[in-house]
Short mmCIF file of C-alpha atoms in Angstrom, two decimals:
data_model
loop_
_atom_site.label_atom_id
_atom_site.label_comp_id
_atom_site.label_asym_id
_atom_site.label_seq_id
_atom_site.Cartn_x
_atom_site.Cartn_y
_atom_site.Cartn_z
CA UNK A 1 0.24 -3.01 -23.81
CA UNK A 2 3.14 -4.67 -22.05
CA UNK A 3 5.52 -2.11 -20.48
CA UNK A 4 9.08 -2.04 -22.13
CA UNK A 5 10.38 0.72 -19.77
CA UNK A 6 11.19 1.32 -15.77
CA UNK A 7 10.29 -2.35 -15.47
CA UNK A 8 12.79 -3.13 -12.72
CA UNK A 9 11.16 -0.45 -10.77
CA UNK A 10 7.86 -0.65 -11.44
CA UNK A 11 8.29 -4.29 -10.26
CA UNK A 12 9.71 -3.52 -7.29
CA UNK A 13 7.34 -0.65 -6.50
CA UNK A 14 4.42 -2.94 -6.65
CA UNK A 15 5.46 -6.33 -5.25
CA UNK A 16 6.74 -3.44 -1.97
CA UNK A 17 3.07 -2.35 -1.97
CA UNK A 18 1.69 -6.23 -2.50
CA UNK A 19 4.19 -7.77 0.37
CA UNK A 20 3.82 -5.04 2.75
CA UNK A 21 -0.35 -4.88 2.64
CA UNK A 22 -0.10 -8.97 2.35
CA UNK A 23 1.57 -9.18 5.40
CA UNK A 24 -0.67 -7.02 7.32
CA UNK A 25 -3.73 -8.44 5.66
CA UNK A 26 -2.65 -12.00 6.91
CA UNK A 27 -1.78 -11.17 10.43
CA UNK A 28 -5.04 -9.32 10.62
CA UNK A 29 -6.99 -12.39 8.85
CA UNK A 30 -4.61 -15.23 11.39
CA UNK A 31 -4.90 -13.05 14.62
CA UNK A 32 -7.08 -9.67 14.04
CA UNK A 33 -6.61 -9.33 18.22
CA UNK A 34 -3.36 -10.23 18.17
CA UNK A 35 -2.81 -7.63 15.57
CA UNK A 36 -4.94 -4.71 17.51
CA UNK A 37 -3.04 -4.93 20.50
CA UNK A 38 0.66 -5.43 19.36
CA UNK A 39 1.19 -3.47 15.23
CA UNK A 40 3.74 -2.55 14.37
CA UNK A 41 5.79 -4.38 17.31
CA UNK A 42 8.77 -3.97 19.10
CA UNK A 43 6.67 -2.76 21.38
CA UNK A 44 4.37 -0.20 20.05
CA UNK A 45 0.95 -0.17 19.74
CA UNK A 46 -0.59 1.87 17.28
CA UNK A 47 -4.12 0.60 16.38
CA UNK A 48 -4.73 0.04 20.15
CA UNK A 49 -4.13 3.68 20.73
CA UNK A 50 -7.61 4.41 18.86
CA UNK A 51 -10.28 1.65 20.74
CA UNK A 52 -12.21 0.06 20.69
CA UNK A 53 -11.45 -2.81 19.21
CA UNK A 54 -13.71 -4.64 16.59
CA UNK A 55 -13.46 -8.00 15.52
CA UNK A 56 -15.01 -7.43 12.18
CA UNK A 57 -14.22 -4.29 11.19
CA UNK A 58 -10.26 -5.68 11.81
CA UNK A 59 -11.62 -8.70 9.52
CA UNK A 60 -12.72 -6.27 6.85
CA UNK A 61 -9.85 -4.02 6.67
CA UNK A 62 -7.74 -7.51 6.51
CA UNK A 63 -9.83 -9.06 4.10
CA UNK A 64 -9.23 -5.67 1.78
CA UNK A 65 -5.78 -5.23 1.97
CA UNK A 66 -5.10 -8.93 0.73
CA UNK A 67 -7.18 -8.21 -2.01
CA UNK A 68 -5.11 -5.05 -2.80
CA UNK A 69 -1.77 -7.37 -1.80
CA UNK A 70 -3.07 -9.46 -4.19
CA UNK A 71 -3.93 -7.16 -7.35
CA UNK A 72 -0.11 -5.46 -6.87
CA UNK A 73 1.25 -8.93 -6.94
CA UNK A 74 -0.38 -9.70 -10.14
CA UNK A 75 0.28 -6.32 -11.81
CA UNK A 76 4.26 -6.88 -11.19
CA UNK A 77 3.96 -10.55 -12.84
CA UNK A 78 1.65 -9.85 -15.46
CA UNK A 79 3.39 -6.34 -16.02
CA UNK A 80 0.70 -5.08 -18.08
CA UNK A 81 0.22 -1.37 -18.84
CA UNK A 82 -3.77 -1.36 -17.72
CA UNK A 83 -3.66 -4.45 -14.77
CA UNK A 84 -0.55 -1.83 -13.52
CA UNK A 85 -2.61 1.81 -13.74
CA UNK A 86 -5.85 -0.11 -12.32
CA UNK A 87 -3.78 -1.59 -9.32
CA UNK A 88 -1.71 1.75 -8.56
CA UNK A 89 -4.62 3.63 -8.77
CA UNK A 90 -6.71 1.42 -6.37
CA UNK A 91 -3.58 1.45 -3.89
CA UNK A 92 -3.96 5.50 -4.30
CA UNK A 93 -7.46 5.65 -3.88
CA UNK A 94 -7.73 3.68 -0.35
CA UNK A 95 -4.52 5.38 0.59
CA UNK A 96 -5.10 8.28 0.50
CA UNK A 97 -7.89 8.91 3.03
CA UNK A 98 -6.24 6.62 5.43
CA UNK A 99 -3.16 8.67 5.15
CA UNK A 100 -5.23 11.99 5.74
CA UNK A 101 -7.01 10.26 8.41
CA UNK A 102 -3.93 9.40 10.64
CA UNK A 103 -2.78 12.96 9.90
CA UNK A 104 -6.02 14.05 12.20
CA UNK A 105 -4.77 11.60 15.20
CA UNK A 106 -1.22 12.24 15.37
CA UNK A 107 -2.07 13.48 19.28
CA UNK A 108 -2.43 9.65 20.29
CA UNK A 109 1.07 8.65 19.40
CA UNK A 110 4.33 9.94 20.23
CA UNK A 111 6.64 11.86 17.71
CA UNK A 112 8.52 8.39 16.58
CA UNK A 113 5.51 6.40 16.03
CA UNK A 114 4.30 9.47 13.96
CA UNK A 115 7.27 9.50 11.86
CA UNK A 116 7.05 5.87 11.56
CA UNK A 117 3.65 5.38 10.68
CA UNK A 118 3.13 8.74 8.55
CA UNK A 119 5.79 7.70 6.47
CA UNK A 120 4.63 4.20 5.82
CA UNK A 121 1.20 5.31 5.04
CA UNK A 122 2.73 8.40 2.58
CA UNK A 123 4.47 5.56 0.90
CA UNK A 124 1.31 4.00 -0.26
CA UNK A 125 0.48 7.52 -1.71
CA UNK A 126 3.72 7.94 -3.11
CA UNK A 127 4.55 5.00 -4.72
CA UNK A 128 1.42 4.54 -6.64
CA UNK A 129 1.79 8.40 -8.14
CA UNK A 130 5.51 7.45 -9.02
CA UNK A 131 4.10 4.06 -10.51
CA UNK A 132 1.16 5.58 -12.82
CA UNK A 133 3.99 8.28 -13.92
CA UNK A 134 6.52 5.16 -15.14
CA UNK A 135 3.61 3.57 -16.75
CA UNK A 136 2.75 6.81 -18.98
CA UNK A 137 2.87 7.37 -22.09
CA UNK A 138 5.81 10.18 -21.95
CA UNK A 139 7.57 7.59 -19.48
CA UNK A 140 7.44 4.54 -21.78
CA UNK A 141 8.27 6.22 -24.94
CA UNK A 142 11.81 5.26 -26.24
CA UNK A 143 14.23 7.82 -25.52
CA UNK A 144 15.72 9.17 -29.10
CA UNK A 145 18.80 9.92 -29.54
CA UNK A 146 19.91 12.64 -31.48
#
């Protein structure tokens, strides 16, 4: 079923979730040392903060967020009811424990980097929950007028 309503933000919901992990997964994939020691930039340094570093489990966790970059990317051009729940869903299900497990190591970073990175990783909660409630049933029923 091809989805009639909240298109403009479903869209933009997913090709957020698709760009952001893309660009993460490529950096990783280009540079997976490069990326240890310097993400997010501008001087911080949040993966470093947890050593050590590993080349392949960097690799890995690159490899799998292009694949999830990917699936977002084509859920928001194929805009298909099903391709959209399966790719929100994954997005939920591998964000989820990697937001609950940088809750449990908040003590290595200081109170910005926590806001900062908390609140990126509850966004890839958060947006696929808002996502699979646009795609719904109730949400993509035509609003009658009476």
């Amino acid at each position: 079923m091809q989805v009639r309503r909240h298109r403009g933000l479903i869209r933009v919901a997913l090709l957020y979730l698709a760009l952001t992990a893309g660009w993460v997964a490529v950096w990783i994939l280009i540079a997976p040392k490069g990326f240890y020691d310097t993400f997010p930039g501008g001087g911080t340094h949040w993966v470093s903060a947890l050593p050590p570093y590993n080349e392949h489990l960097e690799r890995d966790f690159g490899a799998a967020g292009l694949g999830l970059a990917v699936l977002a990317a084509l859920a928001a051009l194929w805009m298909e009811r099903r391709v959209i729940q399966a790719a929100a869903i994954t997005i939920l299900v591998a964000g989820v424990p990697h937001l609950a497990y940088h809750l449990t190591t908040t003590g290595h970073y200081s109170t910005g980097d926590n806001i900062g990175s908390l609140l990126g990783l509850a966004l890839d909660v958060a947006l696929p929950l808002a996502i699979l409630y646009l795609v719904s049933e109730g949400a993509q029923r035509p609003v009658e007028l009476t």
